[in-house]
Amino acid sequence: MESSSSLLSRLLKRKRKRKRKGKNKKNRSMVKNPPWLEQGEDIWANILHRLGAIEILETAQKVCTTCRRVGKDPSMWRVINMSNHGDLFKIPYDLEVMCHHAIDRSQGELVHIHLEYFASDQLLQYTAERSGKLKRLRIACCYR
C-alpha cells in the first residue's frame, strides 16, 4: 500500500505536468479534471490527517485548492505531530516557524502536540499562550 506522502507527491507531479500541458486556452478546456479532484473534503481531511504537520505545510497544501482549504481548517490542527527524524542542519526550513504556523492554524483548538529535537523555551511559551485546550504535550530530545 502506498504511503500518503508518496501519494501526495505523485499528485503534485501530475498537477505540475498538467499545468505545463495546459498553457494555451484551447488545451485547458479540453483537459478533464482527474477523479481525485472530485473527492469530498472529508476524504481529503482523512488523507491529510495521516500526514504530519511538516508534510501538510510543505507539500499537501500545494496539491490543489481543496487540500489548501482543508489544511486551513482548525479541526485539522487539533493534534500536531512535529516529530523530526532527520538532521536539523540539513532541513531547508525552520521547524520552529512551521510549528508557529501550525499552532496559529489550530485557533486555540490544539489538544495534543508532539515536538522532537527542536523545541525551545520560547516555543513552549508560545504554545501555552495560544492553546487553552491543550491536554497533552510530548517533548523528546530537546536540548535548547
PDB file of C-alpha atoms in Angstrom:
ATOM      1  CA  MET A   1       0.000   0.000   0.000  1.00  0.00           C
ATOM      2  CA  GLU A   2       1.293   3.432  -0.939  1.00  0.00           C
ATOM      3  CA  SER A   3       2.084   5.928   1.813  1.00  0.00           C
ATOM      4  CA  SER A   4       0.099   9.154   1.987  1.00  0.00           C
ATOM      5  CA  SER A   5       3.134  11.376   1.467  1.00  0.00           C
ATOM      6  CA  SER A   6       4.215   9.493  -1.688  1.00  0.00           C
ATOM      7  CA  LEU A   7       0.643   9.678  -2.986  1.00  0.00           C
ATOM      8  CA  LEU A   8       0.573  13.431  -2.448  1.00  0.00           C
ATOM      9  CA  SER A   9       3.951  13.920  -4.125  1.00  0.00           C
ATOM     10  CA  ARG A  10       2.707  11.906  -7.112  1.00  0.00           C
ATOM     11  CA  LEU A  11      -0.433  14.054  -7.296  1.00  0.00           C
ATOM     12  CA  LEU A  12       1.689  17.199  -7.104  1.00  0.00           C
ATOM     13  CA  LYS A  13       3.836  15.984 -10.009  1.00  0.00           C
ATOM     14  CA  ARG A  14       0.702  15.296 -12.073  1.00  0.00           C
ATOM     15  CA  LYS A  15      -0.577  18.774 -11.337  1.00  0.00           C
ATOM     16  CA  ARG A  16       2.711  20.343 -12.480  1.00  0.00           C
ATOM     17  CA  LYS A  17       2.676  18.246 -15.650  1.00  0.00           C
ATOM     18  CA  ARG A  18      -0.921  19.248 -16.356  1.00  0.00           C
ATOM     19  CA  LYS A  19      -0.031  22.928 -15.883  1.00  0.00           C
ATOM     20  CA  ARG A  20       2.728  22.645 -18.487  1.00  0.00           C
ATOM     21  CA  LYS A  21       0.399  20.954 -20.958  1.00  0.00           C
ATOM     22  CA  GLY A  22      -2.451  23.437 -20.477  1.00  0.00           C
ATOM     23  CA  LYS A  23      -0.597  26.656 -21.305  1.00  0.00           C
ATOM     24  CA  ASN A  24      -2.970  27.849 -24.015  1.00  0.00           C
ATOM     25  CA  LYS A  25      -6.718  28.282 -23.505  1.00  0.00           C
ATOM     26  CA  LYS A  26      -7.771  25.678 -26.082  1.00  0.00           C
ATOM     27  CA  ASN A  27      -5.956  22.886 -24.265  1.00  0.00           C
ATOM     28  CA  ARG A  28      -7.336  23.912 -20.865  1.00  0.00           C
ATOM     29  CA  SER A  29     -10.946  23.475 -21.932  1.00  0.00           C
ATOM     30  CA  MET A  30     -10.199  20.023 -23.331  1.00  0.00           C
ATOM     31  CA  VAL A  31      -8.354  18.718 -20.247  1.00  0.00           C
ATOM     32  CA  LYS A  32     -10.657  16.923 -17.797  1.00  0.00           C
ATOM     33  CA  ASN A  33     -10.154  17.186 -14.082  1.00  0.00           C
ATOM     34  CA  PRO A  34      -8.663  13.998 -12.662  1.00  0.00           C
ATOM     35  CA  PRO A  35     -11.065  11.965 -10.494  1.00  0.00           C
ATOM     36  CA  TRP A  36      -9.069  12.608  -7.316  1.00  0.00           C
ATOM     37  CA  LEU A  37     -10.002  16.308  -7.513  1.00  0.00           C
ATOM     38  CA  GLU A  38     -13.683  15.451  -7.205  1.00  0.00           C
ATOM     39  CA  GLN A  39     -13.351  13.709  -3.822  1.00  0.00           C
ATOM     40  CA  GLY A  40     -15.207  15.251  -0.896  1.00  0.00           C
ATOM     41  CA  GLU A  41     -13.463  17.358   1.722  1.00  0.00           C
ATOM     42  CA  ASP A  42     -13.988  14.640   4.353  1.00  0.00           C
ATOM     43  CA  ILE A  43     -11.872  12.239   2.275  1.00  0.00           C
ATOM     44  CA  TRP A  44      -9.174  14.885   1.841  1.00  0.00           C
ATOM     45  CA  ALA A  45      -9.241  15.541   5.594  1.00  0.00           C
ATOM     46  CA  ASN A  46      -8.767  11.807   6.215  1.00  0.00           C
ATOM     47  CA  ILE A  47      -5.756  11.737   3.870  1.00  0.00           C
ATOM     48  CA  LEU A  48      -4.199  14.851   5.396  1.00  0.00           C
ATOM     49  CA  HIS A  49      -4.677  13.540   8.950  1.00  0.00           C
ATOM     50  CA  ARG A  50      -2.360  10.660   8.055  1.00  0.00           C
ATOM     51  CA  LEU A  51       0.441  13.089   7.275  1.00  0.00           C
ATOM     52  CA  GLY A  52       2.462  15.039   9.769  1.00  0.00           C
ATOM     53  CA  ALA A  53       2.286  18.798  10.166  1.00  0.00           C
ATOM     54  CA  ILE A  54       5.506  19.254   8.203  1.00  0.00           C
ATOM     55  CA  GLU A  55       4.138  17.392   5.162  1.00  0.00           C
ATOM     56  CA  ILE A  56       0.849  19.293   5.270  1.00  0.00           C
ATOM     57  CA  LEU A  57       2.548  22.685   5.474  1.00  0.00           C
ATOM     58  CA  GLU A  58       5.290  21.944   2.942  1.00  0.00           C
ATOM     59  CA  THR A  59       3.619  19.806   0.270  1.00  0.00           C
ATOM     60  CA  ALA A  60      -0.011  18.819   0.759  1.00  0.00           C
ATOM     61  CA  GLN A  61      -1.474  22.304   0.659  1.00  0.00           C
ATOM     62  CA  LYS A  62       0.243  22.845  -2.705  1.00  0.00           C
ATOM     63  CA  VAL A  63      -1.562  19.942  -4.405  1.00  0.00           C
ATOM     64  CA  CYS A  64      -4.890  21.665  -5.025  1.00  0.00           C
ATOM     65  CA  THR A  65      -7.206  24.333  -3.650  1.00  0.00           C
ATOM     66  CA  THR A  66      -9.272  21.709  -1.827  1.00  0.00           C
ATOM     67  CA  CYS A  67      -6.191  20.489   0.076  1.00  0.00           C
ATOM     68  CA  ARG A  68      -5.311  24.077   0.911  1.00  0.00           C
ATOM     69  CA  ARG A  69      -8.843  24.804   2.174  1.00  0.00           C
ATOM     70  CA  VAL A  70      -8.976  21.593   4.238  1.00  0.00           C
ATOM     71  CA  GLY A  71      -5.457  22.299   5.559  1.00  0.00           C
ATOM     72  CA  LYS A  72      -6.590  25.665   6.925  1.00  0.00           C
ATOM     73  CA  ASP A  73      -9.486  24.192   8.900  1.00  0.00           C
ATOM     74  CA  PRO A  74      -8.751  24.457  12.670  1.00  0.00           C
ATOM     75  CA  SER A  75     -10.045  20.909  13.257  1.00  0.00           C
ATOM     76  CA  MET A  76      -7.110  19.615  11.186  1.00  0.00           C
ATOM     77  CA  TRP A  77      -4.747  21.100  13.747  1.00  0.00           C
ATOM     78  CA  ARG A  78      -6.192  19.718  16.990  1.00  0.00           C
ATOM     79  CA  VAL A  79      -3.295  17.234  17.003  1.00  0.00           C
ATOM     80  CA  ILE A  80       0.107  18.448  15.788  1.00  0.00           C
ATOM     81  CA  ASN A  81       2.888  15.940  15.231  1.00  0.00           C
ATOM     82  CA  MET A  82       6.177  17.721  14.665  1.00  0.00           C
ATOM     83  CA  SER A  83       8.418  14.714  15.164  1.00  0.00           C
ATOM     84  CA  ASN A  84      11.555  15.000  13.097  1.00  0.00           C
ATOM     85  CA  HIS A  85      13.966  12.159  12.469  1.00  0.00           C
ATOM     86  CA  GLY A  86      16.309  13.992  10.132  1.00  0.00           C
ATOM     87  CA  ASP A  87      19.337  16.168  10.651  1.00  0.00           C
ATOM     88  CA  LEU A  88      18.168  19.623  11.784  1.00  0.00           C
ATOM     89  CA  PHE A  89      21.025  21.316   9.939  1.00  0.00           C
ATOM     90  CA  LYS A  90      20.101  19.743   6.590  1.00  0.00           C
ATOM     91  CA  ILE A  91      16.409  20.664   6.704  1.00  0.00           C
ATOM     92  CA  PRO A  92      15.691  23.570   4.314  1.00  0.00           C
ATOM     93  CA  TYR A  93      13.052  25.153   6.577  1.00  0.00           C
ATOM     94  CA  ASP A  94      12.758  26.367  10.149  1.00  0.00           C
ATOM     95  CA  LEU A  95      10.759  23.882  12.234  1.00  0.00           C
ATOM     96  CA  GLU A  96      10.005  26.436  14.936  1.00  0.00           C
ATOM     97  CA  VAL A  97       8.436  28.813  12.411  1.00  0.00           C
ATOM     98  CA  MET A  98       6.437  25.932  10.925  1.00  0.00           C
ATOM     99  CA  CYS A  99       5.253  24.961  14.402  1.00  0.00           C
ATOM    100  CA  HIS A 100       4.111  28.555  14.995  1.00  0.00           C
ATOM    101  CA  HIS A 101       2.057  28.354  11.777  1.00  0.00           C
ATOM    102  CA  ALA A 102       0.510  25.046  12.830  1.00  0.00           C
ATOM    103  CA  ILE A 103      -0.376  26.385  16.287  1.00  0.00           C
ATOM    104  CA  ASP A 104      -1.888  29.514  14.735  1.00  0.00           C
ATOM    105  CA  ARG A 105      -3.991  27.396  12.371  1.00  0.00           C
ATOM    106  CA  SER A 106      -5.447  25.495  15.334  1.00  0.00           C
ATOM    107  CA  GLN A 107      -7.059  28.757  16.506  1.00  0.00           C
ATOM    108  CA  GLY A 108      -6.975  27.676  20.147  1.00  0.00           C
ATOM    109  CA  GLU A 109      -8.346  24.177  19.472  1.00  0.00           C
ATOM    110  CA  LEU A 110      -4.994  22.390  19.955  1.00  0.00           C
ATOM    111  CA  VAL A 111      -5.365  19.338  22.208  1.00  0.00           C
ATOM    112  CA  HIS A 112      -2.138  17.369  21.608  1.00  0.00           C
ATOM    113  CA  ILE A 113       1.292  18.438  20.346  1.00  0.00           C
ATOM    114  CA  HIS A 114       4.384  16.298  19.821  1.00  0.00           C
ATOM    115  CA  LEU A 115       7.752  18.059  19.437  1.00  0.00           C
ATOM    116  CA  GLU A 116      11.076  16.340  18.787  1.00  0.00           C
ATOM    117  CA  TYR A 117      14.608  17.737  18.575  1.00  0.00           C
ATOM    118  CA  PHE A 118      13.788  21.418  18.129  1.00  0.00           C
ATOM    119  CA  ALA A 119      11.534  22.800  20.894  1.00  0.00           C
ATOM    120  CA  SER A 120      12.783  25.859  22.744  1.00  0.00           C
ATOM    121  CA  ASP A 121      11.536  27.699  25.810  1.00  0.00           C
ATOM    122  CA  GLN A 122      10.089  30.405  23.547  1.00  0.00           C
ATOM    123  CA  LEU A 123       8.147  27.827  21.501  1.00  0.00           C
ATOM    124  CA  LEU A 124       6.740  26.235  24.652  1.00  0.00           C
ATOM    125  CA  GLN A 125       5.670  29.666  25.920  1.00  0.00           C
ATOM    126  CA  TYR A 126       4.047  30.420  22.537  1.00  0.00           C
ATOM    127  CA  THR A 127       2.213  27.082  22.645  1.00  0.00           C
ATOM    128  CA  ALA A 128       0.970  27.636  26.196  1.00  0.00           C
ATOM    129  CA  GLU A 129      -0.324  31.135  25.419  1.00  0.00           C
ATOM    130  CA  ARG A 130      -2.322  30.037  22.361  1.00  0.00           C
ATOM    131  CA  SER A 131      -3.590  26.607  23.380  1.00  0.00           C
ATOM    132  CA  GLY A 132      -6.137  26.848  26.166  1.00  0.00           C
ATOM    133  CA  LYS A 133      -7.490  23.351  25.474  1.00  0.00           C
ATOM    134  CA  LEU A 134      -4.093  21.615  25.432  1.00  0.00           C
ATOM    135  CA  LYS A 135      -4.269  18.282  27.270  1.00  0.00           C
ATOM    136  CA  ARG A 136      -1.099  16.566  26.119  1.00  0.00           C
ATOM    137  CA  LEU A 137       2.379  17.938  25.425  1.00  0.00           C
ATOM    138  CA  ARG A 138       5.025  15.488  24.310  1.00  0.00           C
ATOM    139  CA  ILE A 139       8.619  16.694  24.101  1.00  0.00           C
ATOM    140  CA  ALA A 140      11.519  14.446  23.141  1.00  0.00           C
ATOM    141  CA  CYS A 141      15.254  15.094  22.786  1.00  0.00           C
ATOM    142  CA  CYS A 142      15.059  18.892  23.010  1.00  0.00           C
ATOM    143  CA  TYR A 143      18.231  20.374  24.481  1.00  0.00           C
ATOM    144  CA  ARG A 144      17.748  24.119  23.919  1.00  0.00           C
TER     145      ARG A 144
END
